[in-house]
Tab-separated table of N, CA, C and O in Angstrom:
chain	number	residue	atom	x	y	z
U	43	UNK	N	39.097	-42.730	-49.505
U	43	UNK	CA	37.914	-41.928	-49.574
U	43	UNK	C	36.799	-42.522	-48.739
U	43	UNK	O	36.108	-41.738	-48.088
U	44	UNK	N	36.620	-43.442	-48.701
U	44	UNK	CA	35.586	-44.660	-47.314
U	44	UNK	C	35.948	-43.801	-46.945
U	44	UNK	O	35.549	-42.749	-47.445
U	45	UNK	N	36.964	-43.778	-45.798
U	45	UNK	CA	37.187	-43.002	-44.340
U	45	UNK	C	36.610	-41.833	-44.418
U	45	UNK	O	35.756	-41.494	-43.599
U	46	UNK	N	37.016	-41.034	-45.453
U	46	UNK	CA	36.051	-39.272	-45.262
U	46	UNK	C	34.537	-39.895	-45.520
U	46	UNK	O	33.565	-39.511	-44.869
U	47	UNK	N	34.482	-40.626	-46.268
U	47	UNK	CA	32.523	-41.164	-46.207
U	47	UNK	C	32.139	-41.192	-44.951
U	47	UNK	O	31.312	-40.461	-44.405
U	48	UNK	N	32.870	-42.208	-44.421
U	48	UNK	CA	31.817	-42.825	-42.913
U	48	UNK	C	32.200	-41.769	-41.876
U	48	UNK	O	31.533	-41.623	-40.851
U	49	UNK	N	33.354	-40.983	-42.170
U	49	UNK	CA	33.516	-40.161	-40.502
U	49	UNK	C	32.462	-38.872	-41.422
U	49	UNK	O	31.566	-38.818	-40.579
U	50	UNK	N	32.121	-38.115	-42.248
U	50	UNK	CA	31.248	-37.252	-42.574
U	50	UNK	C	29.543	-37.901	-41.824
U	50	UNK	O	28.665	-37.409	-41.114
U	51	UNK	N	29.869	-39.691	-42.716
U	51	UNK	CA	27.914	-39.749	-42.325
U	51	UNK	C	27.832	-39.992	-40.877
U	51	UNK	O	26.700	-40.210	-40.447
U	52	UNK	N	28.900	-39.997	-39.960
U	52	UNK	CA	28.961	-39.892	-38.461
U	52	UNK	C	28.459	-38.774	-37.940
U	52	UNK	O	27.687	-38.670	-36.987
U	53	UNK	N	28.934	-37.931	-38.613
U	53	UNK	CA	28.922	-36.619	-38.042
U	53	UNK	C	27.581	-36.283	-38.371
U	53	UNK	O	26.880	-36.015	-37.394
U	54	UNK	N	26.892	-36.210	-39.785
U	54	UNK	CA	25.407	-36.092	-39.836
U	54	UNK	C	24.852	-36.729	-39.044
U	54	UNK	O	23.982	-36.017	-38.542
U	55	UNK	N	24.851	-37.775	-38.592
U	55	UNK	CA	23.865	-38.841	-37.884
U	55	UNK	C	23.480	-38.719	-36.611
U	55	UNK	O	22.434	-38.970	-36.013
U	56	UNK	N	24.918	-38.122	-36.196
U	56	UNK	CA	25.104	-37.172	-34.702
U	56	UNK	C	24.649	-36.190	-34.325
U	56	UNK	O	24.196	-35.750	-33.268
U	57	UNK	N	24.887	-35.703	-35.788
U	57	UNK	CA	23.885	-34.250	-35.575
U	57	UNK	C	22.650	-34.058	-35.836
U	57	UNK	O	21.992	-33.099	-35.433
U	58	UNK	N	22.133	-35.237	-36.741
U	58	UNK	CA	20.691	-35.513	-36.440
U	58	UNK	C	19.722	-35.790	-35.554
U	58	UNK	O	18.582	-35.385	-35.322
U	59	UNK	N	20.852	-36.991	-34.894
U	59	UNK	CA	20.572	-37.655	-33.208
U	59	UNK	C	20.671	-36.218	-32.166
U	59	UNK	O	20.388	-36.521	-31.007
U	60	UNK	N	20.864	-35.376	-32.268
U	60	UNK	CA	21.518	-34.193	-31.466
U	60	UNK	C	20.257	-32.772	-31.356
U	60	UNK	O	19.963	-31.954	-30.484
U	61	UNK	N	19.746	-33.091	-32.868
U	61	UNK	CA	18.898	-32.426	-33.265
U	61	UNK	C	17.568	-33.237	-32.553
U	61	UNK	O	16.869	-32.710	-31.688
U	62	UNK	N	17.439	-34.063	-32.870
U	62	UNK	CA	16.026	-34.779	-32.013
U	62	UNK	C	16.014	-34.923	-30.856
U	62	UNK	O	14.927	-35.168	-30.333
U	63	UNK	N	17.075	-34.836	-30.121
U	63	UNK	CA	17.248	-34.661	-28.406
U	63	UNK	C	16.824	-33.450	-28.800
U	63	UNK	O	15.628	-33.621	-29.036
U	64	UNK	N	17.098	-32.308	-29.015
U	64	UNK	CA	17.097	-30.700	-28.466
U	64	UNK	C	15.393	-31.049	-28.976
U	64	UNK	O	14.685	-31.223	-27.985
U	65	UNK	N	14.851	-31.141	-29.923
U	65	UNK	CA	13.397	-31.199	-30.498
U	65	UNK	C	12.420	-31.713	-28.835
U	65	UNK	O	11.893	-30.943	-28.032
U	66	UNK	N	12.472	-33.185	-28.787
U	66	UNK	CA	12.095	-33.525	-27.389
U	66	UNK	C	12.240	-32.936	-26.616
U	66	UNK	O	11.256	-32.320	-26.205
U	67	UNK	N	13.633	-32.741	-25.888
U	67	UNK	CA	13.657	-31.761	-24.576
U	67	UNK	C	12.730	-30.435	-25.000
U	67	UNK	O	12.179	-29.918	-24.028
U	68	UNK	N	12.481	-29.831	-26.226
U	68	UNK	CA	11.559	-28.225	-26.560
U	68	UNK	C	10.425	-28.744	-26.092
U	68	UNK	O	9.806	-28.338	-25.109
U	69	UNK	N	10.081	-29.847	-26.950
U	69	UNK	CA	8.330	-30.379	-26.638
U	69	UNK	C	8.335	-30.570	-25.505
U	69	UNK	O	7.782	-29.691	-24.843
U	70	UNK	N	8.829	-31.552	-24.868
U	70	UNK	CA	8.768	-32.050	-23.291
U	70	UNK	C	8.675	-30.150	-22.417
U	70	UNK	O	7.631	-29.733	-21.915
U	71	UNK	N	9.421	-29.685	-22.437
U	71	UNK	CA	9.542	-28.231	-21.884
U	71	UNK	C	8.214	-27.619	-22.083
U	71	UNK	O	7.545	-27.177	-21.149
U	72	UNK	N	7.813	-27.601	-23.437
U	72	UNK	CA	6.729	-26.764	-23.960
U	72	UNK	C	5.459	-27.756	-23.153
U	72	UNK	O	4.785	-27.122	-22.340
U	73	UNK	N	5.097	-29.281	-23.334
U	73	UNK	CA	4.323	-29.551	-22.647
U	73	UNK	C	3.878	-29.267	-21.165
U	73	UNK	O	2.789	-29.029	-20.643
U	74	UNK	N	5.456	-29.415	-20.599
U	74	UNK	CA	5.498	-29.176	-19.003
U	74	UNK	C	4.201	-28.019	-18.721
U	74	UNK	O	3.093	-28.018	-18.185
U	75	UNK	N	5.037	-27.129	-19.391
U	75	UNK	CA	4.671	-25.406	-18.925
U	75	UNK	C	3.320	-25.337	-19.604
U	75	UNK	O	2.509	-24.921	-18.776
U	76	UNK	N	2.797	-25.554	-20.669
U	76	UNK	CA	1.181	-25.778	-20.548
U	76	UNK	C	0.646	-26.602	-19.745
U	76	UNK	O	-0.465	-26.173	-19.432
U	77	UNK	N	0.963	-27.930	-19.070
U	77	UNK	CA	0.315	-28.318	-17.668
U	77	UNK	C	0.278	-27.625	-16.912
U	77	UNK	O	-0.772	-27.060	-16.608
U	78	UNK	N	1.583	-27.374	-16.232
U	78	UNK	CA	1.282	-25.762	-15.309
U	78	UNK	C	0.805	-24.832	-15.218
U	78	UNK	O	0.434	-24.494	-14.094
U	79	UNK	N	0.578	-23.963	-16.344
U	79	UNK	CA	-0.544	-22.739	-16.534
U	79	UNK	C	-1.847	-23.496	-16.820
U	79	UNK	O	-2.829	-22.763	-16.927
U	80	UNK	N	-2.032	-24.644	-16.949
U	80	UNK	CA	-3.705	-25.421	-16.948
U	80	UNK	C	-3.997	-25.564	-15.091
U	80	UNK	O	-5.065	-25.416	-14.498
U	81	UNK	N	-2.839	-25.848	-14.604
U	81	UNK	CA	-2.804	-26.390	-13.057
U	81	UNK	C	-3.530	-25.108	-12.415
U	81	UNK	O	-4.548	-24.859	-11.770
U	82	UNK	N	-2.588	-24.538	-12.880
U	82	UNK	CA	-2.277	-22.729	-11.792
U	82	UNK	C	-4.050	-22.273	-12.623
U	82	UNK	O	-4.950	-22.593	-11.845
U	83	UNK	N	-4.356	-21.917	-13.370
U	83	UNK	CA	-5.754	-21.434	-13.791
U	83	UNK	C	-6.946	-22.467	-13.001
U	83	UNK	O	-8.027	-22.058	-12.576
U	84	UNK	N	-6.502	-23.756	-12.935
U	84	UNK	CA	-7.479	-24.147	-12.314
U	84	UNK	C	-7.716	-24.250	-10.954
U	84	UNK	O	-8.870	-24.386	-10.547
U	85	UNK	N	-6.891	-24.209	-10.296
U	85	UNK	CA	-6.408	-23.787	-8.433
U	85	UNK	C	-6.708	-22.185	-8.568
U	85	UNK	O	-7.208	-21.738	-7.535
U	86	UNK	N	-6.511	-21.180	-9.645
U	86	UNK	CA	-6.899	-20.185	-9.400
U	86	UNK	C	-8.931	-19.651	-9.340
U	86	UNK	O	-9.541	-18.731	-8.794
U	87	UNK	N	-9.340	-20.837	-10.228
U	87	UNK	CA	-10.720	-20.899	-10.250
U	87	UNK	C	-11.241	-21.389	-8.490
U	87	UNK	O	-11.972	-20.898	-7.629
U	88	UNK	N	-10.483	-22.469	-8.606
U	88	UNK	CA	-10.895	-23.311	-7.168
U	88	UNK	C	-10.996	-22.045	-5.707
U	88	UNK	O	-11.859	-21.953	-4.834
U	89	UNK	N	-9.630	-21.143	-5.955
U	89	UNK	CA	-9.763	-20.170	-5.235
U	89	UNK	C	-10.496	-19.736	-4.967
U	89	UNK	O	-11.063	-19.769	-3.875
U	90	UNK	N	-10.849	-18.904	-6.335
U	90	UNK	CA	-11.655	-17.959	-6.514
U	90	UNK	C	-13.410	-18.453	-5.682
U	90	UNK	O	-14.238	-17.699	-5.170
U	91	UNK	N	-13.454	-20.130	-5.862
U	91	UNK	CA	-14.816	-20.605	-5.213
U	91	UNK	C	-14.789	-20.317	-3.803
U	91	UNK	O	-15.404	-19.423	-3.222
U	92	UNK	N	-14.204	-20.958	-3.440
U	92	UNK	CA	-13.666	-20.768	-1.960
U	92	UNK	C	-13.587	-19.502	-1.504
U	92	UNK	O	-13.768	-19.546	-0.287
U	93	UNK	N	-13.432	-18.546	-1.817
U	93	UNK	CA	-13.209	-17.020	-1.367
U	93	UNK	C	-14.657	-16.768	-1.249
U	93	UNK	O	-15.142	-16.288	-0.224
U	94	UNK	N	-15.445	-17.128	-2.424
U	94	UNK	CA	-17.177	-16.478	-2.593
U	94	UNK	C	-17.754	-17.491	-1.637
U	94	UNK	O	-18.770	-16.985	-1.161
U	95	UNK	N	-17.649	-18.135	-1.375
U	95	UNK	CA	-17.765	-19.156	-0.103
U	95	UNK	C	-17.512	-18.909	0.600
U	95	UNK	O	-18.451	-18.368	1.184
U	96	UNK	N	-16.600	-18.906	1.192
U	96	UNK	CA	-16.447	-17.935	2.836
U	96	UNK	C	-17.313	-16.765	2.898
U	96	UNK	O	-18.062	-16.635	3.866
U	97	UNK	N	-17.280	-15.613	1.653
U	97	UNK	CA	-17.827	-14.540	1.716
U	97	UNK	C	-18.935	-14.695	1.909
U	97	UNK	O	-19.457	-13.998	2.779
U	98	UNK	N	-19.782	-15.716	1.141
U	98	UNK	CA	-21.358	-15.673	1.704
U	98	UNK	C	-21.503	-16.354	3.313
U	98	UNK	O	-22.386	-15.936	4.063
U	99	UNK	N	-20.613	-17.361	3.715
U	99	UNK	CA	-20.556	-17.610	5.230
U	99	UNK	C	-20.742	-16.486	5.956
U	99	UNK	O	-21.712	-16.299	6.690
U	100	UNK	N	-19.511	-15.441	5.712
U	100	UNK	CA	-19.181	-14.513	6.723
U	100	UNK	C	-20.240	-13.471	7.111
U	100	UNK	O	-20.493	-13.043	8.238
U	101	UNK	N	-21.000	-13.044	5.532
U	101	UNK	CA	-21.665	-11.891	5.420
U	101	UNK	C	-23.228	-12.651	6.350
U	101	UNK	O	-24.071	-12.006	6.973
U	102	UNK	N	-23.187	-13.989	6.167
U	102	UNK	CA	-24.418	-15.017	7.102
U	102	UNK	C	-24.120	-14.129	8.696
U	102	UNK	O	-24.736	-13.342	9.414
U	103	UNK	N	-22.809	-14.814	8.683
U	103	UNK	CA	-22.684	-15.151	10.651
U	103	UNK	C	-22.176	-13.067	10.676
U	103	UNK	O	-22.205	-12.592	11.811
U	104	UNK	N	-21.939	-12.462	9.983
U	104	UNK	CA	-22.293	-10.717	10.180
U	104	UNK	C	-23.604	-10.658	10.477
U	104	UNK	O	-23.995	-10.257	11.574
U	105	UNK	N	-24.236	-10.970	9.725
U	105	UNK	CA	-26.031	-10.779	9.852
U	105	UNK	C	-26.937	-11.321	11.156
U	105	UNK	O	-27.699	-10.759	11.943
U	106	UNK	N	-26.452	-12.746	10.979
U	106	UNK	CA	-26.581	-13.448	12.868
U	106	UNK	C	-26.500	-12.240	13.805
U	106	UNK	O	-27.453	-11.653	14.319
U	107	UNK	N	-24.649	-11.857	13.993
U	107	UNK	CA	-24.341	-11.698	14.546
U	107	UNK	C	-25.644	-9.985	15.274
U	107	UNK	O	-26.159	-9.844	16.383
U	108	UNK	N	-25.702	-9.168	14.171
U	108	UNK	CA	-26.003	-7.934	14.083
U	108	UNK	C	-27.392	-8.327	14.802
U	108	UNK	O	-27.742	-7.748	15.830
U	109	UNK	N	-28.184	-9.370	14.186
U	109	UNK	CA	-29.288	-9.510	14.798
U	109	UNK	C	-29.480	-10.072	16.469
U	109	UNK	O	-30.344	-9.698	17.261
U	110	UNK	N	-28.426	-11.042	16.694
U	110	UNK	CA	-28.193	-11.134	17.734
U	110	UNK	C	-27.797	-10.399	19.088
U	110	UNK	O	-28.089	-10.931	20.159
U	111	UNK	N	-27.017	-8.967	19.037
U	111	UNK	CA	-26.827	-7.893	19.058
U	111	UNK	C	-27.853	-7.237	19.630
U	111	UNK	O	-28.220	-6.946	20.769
U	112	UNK	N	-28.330	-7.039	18.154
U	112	UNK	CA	-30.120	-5.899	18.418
U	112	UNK	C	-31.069	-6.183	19.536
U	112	UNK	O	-31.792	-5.411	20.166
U	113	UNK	N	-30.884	-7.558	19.641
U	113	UNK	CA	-32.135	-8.378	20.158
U	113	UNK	C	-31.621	-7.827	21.731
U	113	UNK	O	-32.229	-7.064	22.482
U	114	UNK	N	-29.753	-8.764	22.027
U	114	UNK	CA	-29.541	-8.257	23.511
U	114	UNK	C	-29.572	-6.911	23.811
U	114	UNK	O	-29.957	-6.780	24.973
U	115	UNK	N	-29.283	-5.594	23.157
U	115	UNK	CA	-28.563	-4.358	23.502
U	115	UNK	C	-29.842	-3.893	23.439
U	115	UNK	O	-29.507	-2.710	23.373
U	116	UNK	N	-31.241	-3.840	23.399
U	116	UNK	CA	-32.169	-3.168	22.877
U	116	UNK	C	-32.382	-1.708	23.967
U	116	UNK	O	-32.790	-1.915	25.110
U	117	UNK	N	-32.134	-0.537	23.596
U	117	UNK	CA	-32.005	0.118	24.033
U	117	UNK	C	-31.184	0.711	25.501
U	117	UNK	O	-31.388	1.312	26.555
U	118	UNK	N	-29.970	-0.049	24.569
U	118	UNK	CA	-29.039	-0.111	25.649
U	118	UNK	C	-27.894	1.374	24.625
U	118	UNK	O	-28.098	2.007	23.589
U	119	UNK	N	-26.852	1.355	25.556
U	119	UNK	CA	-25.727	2.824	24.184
U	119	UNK	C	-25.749	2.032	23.035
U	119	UNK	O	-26.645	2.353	22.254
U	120	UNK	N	-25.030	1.075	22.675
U	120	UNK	CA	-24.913	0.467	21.385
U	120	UNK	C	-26.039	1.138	20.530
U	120	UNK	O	-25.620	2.106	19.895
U	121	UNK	N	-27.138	0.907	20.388
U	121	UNK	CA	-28.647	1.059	20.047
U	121	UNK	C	-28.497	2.307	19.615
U	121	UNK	O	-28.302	2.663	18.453
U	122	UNK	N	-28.671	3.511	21.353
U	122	UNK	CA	-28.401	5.057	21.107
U	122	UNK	C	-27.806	5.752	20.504
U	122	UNK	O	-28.190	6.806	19.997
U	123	UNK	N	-26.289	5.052	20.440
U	123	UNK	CA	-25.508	5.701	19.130
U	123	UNK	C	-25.750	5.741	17.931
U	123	UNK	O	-25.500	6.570	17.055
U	124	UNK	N	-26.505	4.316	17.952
U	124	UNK	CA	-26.813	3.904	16.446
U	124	UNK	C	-27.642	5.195	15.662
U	124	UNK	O	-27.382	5.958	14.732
U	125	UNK	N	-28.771	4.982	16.577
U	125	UNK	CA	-30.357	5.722	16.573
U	125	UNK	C	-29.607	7.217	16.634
U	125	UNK	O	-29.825	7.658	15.505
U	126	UNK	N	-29.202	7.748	17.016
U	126	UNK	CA	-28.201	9.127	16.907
U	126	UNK	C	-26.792	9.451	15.329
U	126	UNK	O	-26.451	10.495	14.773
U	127	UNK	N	-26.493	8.451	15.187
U	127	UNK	CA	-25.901	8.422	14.492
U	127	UNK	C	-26.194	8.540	13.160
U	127	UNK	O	-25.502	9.094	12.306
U	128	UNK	N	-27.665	7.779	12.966
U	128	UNK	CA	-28.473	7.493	11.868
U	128	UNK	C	-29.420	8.850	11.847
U	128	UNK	O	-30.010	9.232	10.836
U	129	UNK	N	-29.469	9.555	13.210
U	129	UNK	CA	-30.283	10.877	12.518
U	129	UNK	C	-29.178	11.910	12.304
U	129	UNK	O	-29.032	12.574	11.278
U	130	UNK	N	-28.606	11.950	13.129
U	130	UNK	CA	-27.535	13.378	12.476
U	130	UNK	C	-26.656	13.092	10.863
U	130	UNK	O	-25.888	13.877	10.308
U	131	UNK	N	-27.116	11.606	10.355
U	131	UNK	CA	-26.924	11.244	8.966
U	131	UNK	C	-28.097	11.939	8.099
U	131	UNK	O	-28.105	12.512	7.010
U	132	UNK	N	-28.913	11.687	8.894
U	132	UNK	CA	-30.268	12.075	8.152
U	132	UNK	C	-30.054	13.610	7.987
U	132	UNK	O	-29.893	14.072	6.857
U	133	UNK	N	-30.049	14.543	9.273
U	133	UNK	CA	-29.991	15.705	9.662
U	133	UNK	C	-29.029	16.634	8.125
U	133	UNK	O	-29.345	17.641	7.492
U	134	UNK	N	-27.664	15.585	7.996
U	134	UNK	CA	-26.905	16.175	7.536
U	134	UNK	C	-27.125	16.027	6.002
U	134	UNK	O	-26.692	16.997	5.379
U	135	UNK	N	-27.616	15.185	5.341
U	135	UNK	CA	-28.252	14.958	4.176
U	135	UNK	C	-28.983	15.922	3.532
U	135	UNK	O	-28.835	16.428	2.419
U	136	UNK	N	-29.893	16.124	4.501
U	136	UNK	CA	-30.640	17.099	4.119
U	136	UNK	C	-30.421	18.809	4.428
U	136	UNK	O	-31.162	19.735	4.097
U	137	UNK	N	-29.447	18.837	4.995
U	137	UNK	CA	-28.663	20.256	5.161
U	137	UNK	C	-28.004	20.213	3.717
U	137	UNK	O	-28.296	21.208	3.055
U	138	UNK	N	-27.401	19.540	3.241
U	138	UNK	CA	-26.222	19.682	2.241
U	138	UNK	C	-27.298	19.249	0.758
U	138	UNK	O	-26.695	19.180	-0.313
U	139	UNK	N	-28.780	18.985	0.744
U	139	UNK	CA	-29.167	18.318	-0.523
U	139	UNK	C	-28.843	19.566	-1.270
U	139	UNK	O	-28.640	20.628	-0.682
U	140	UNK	N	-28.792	19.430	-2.661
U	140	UNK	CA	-28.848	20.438	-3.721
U	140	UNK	C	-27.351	21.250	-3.591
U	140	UNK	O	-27.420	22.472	-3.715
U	141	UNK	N	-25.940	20.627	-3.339
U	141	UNK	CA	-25.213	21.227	-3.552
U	141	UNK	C	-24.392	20.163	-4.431
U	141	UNK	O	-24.657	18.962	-4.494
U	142	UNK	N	-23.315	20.843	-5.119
U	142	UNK	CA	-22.988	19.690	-6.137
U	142	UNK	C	-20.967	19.614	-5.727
U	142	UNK	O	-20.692	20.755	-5.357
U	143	UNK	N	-20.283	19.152	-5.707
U	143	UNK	CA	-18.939	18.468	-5.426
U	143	UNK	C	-18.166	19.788	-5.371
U	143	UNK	O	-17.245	20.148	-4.638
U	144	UNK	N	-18.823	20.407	-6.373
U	144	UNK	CA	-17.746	22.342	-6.590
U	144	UNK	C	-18.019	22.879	-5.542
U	144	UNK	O	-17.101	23.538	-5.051
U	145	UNK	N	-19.199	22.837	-4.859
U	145	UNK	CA	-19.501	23.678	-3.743
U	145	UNK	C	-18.224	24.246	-2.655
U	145	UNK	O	-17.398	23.475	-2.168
U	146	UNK	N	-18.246	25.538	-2.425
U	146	UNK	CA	-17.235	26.751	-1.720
U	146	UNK	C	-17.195	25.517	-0.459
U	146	UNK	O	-18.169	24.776	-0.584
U	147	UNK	N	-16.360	25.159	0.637
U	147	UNK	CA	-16.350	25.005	2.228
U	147	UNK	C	-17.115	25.811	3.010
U	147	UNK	O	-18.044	25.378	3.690
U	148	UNK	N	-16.746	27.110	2.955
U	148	UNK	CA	-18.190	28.123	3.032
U	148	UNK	C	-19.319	28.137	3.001
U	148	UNK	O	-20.005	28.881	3.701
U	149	UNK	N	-19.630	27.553	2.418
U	149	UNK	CA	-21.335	27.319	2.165
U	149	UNK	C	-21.370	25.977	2.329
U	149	UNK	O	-22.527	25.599	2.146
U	150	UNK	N	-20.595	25.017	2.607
U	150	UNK	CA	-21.263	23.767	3.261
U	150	UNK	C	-21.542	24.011	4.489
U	150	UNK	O	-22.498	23.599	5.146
U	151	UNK	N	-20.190	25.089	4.977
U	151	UNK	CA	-20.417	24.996	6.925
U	151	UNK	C	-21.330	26.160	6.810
U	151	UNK	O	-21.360	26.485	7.997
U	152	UNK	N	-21.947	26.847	6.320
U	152	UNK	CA	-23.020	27.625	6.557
U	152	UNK	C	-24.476	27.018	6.448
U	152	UNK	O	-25.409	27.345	7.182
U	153	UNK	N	-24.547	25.935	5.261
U	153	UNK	CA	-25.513	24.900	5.676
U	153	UNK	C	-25.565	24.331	6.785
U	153	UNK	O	-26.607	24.056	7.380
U	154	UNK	N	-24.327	24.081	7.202
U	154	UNK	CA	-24.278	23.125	8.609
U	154	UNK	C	-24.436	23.708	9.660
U	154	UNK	O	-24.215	23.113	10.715
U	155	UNK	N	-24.880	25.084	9.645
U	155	UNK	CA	-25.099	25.734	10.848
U	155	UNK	C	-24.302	26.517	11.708
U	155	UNK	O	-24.589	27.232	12.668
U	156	UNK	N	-22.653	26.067	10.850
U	156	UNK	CA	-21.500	26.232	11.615
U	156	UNK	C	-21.014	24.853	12.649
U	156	UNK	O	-20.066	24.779	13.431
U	157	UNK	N	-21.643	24.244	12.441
U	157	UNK	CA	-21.827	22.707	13.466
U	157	UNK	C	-20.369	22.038	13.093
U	157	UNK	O	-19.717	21.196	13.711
U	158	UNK	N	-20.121	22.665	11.962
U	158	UNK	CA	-18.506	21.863	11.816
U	158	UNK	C	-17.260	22.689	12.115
U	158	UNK	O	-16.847	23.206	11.077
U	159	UNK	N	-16.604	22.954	13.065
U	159	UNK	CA	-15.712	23.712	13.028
U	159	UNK	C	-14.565	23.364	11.942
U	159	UNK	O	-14.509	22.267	11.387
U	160	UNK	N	-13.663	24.413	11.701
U	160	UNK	CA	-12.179	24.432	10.978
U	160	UNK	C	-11.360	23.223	11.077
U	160	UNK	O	-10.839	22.606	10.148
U	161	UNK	N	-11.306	22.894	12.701
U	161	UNK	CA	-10.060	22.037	13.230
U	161	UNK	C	-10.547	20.998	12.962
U	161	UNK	O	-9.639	20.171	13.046
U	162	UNK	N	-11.775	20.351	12.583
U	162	UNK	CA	-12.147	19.302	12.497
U	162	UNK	C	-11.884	19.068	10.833
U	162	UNK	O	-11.788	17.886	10.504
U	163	UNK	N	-11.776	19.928	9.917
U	163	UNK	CA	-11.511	19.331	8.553
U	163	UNK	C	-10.519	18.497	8.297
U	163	UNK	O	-9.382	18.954	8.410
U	164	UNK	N	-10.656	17.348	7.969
U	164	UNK	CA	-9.077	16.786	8.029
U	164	UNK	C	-8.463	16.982	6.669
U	164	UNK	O	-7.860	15.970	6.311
U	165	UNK	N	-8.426	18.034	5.745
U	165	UNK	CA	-7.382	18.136	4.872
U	165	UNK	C	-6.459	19.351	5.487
U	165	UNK	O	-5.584	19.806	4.751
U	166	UNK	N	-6.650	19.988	7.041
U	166	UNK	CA	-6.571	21.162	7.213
U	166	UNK	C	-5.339	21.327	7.823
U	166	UNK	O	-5.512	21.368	9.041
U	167	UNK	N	-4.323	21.426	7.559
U	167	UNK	CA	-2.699	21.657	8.111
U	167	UNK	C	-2.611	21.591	9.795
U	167	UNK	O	-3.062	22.476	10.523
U	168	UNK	N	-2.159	20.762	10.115
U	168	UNK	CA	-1.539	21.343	11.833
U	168	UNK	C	-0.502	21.721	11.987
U	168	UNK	O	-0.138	22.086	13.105
């Protein structure tokens, strides 16, 4: 009867020892992967700085740039288009005030004078 004793408390002991490996390797696993999603959230913050950083650079050296621009082109085409562009914005604003999103096609291009032809709609089949 020894012999069935000690080969049984083998087998528990093994499977205890067996059981605390699998326990560790869970924790060890489970730790890993919360470092990593701490890593990855914080490289995703770092990103995120860096992106609004460039963006305020860029929107800088846009602004330079535009002013730099104005200063050489001063009433050069660049300018004219602009200055044209910005009134037939104006022009058209105020042709179309007081109509609301339902408004007929009809009665926008009749506000417009007719200034918009058909072929120019671009939802309009070719």
């Amino acid at each position: 009867m020894g012999a069935t004793y000690d080969q049984a408390r083998a087998r528990r002991i093994a499977c205890l020892a067996h059981k605390a490996r699998m326990r560790v390797r869970d924790d060890l696993a489970t730790m890993f992967c919360k470092r990593i999603a701490t890593k990855i959230k914080n490289a995703e913050a770092e990103l995120e700085e860096i992106r609004l950083a460039e963006r305020e650079i860029v929107e800088a050296l846009i602004g330079n740039y535009r002013t730099v621009l104005k200063h050489i082109d001063q009433g050069g085409p660049a300018q004219e288009a602009l200055e044209k562009a910005a009134a037939m914005t104006a022009e058209t604003r105020q042709a179309l005030e007081g109509l609301d999103e339902q408004a007929p096609v009809d009665e926008v291009v009749g506000r417009l004078e007719g200034s918009l032809s058909r072929r120019s709609w671009p939802w309009r089949r070719r």
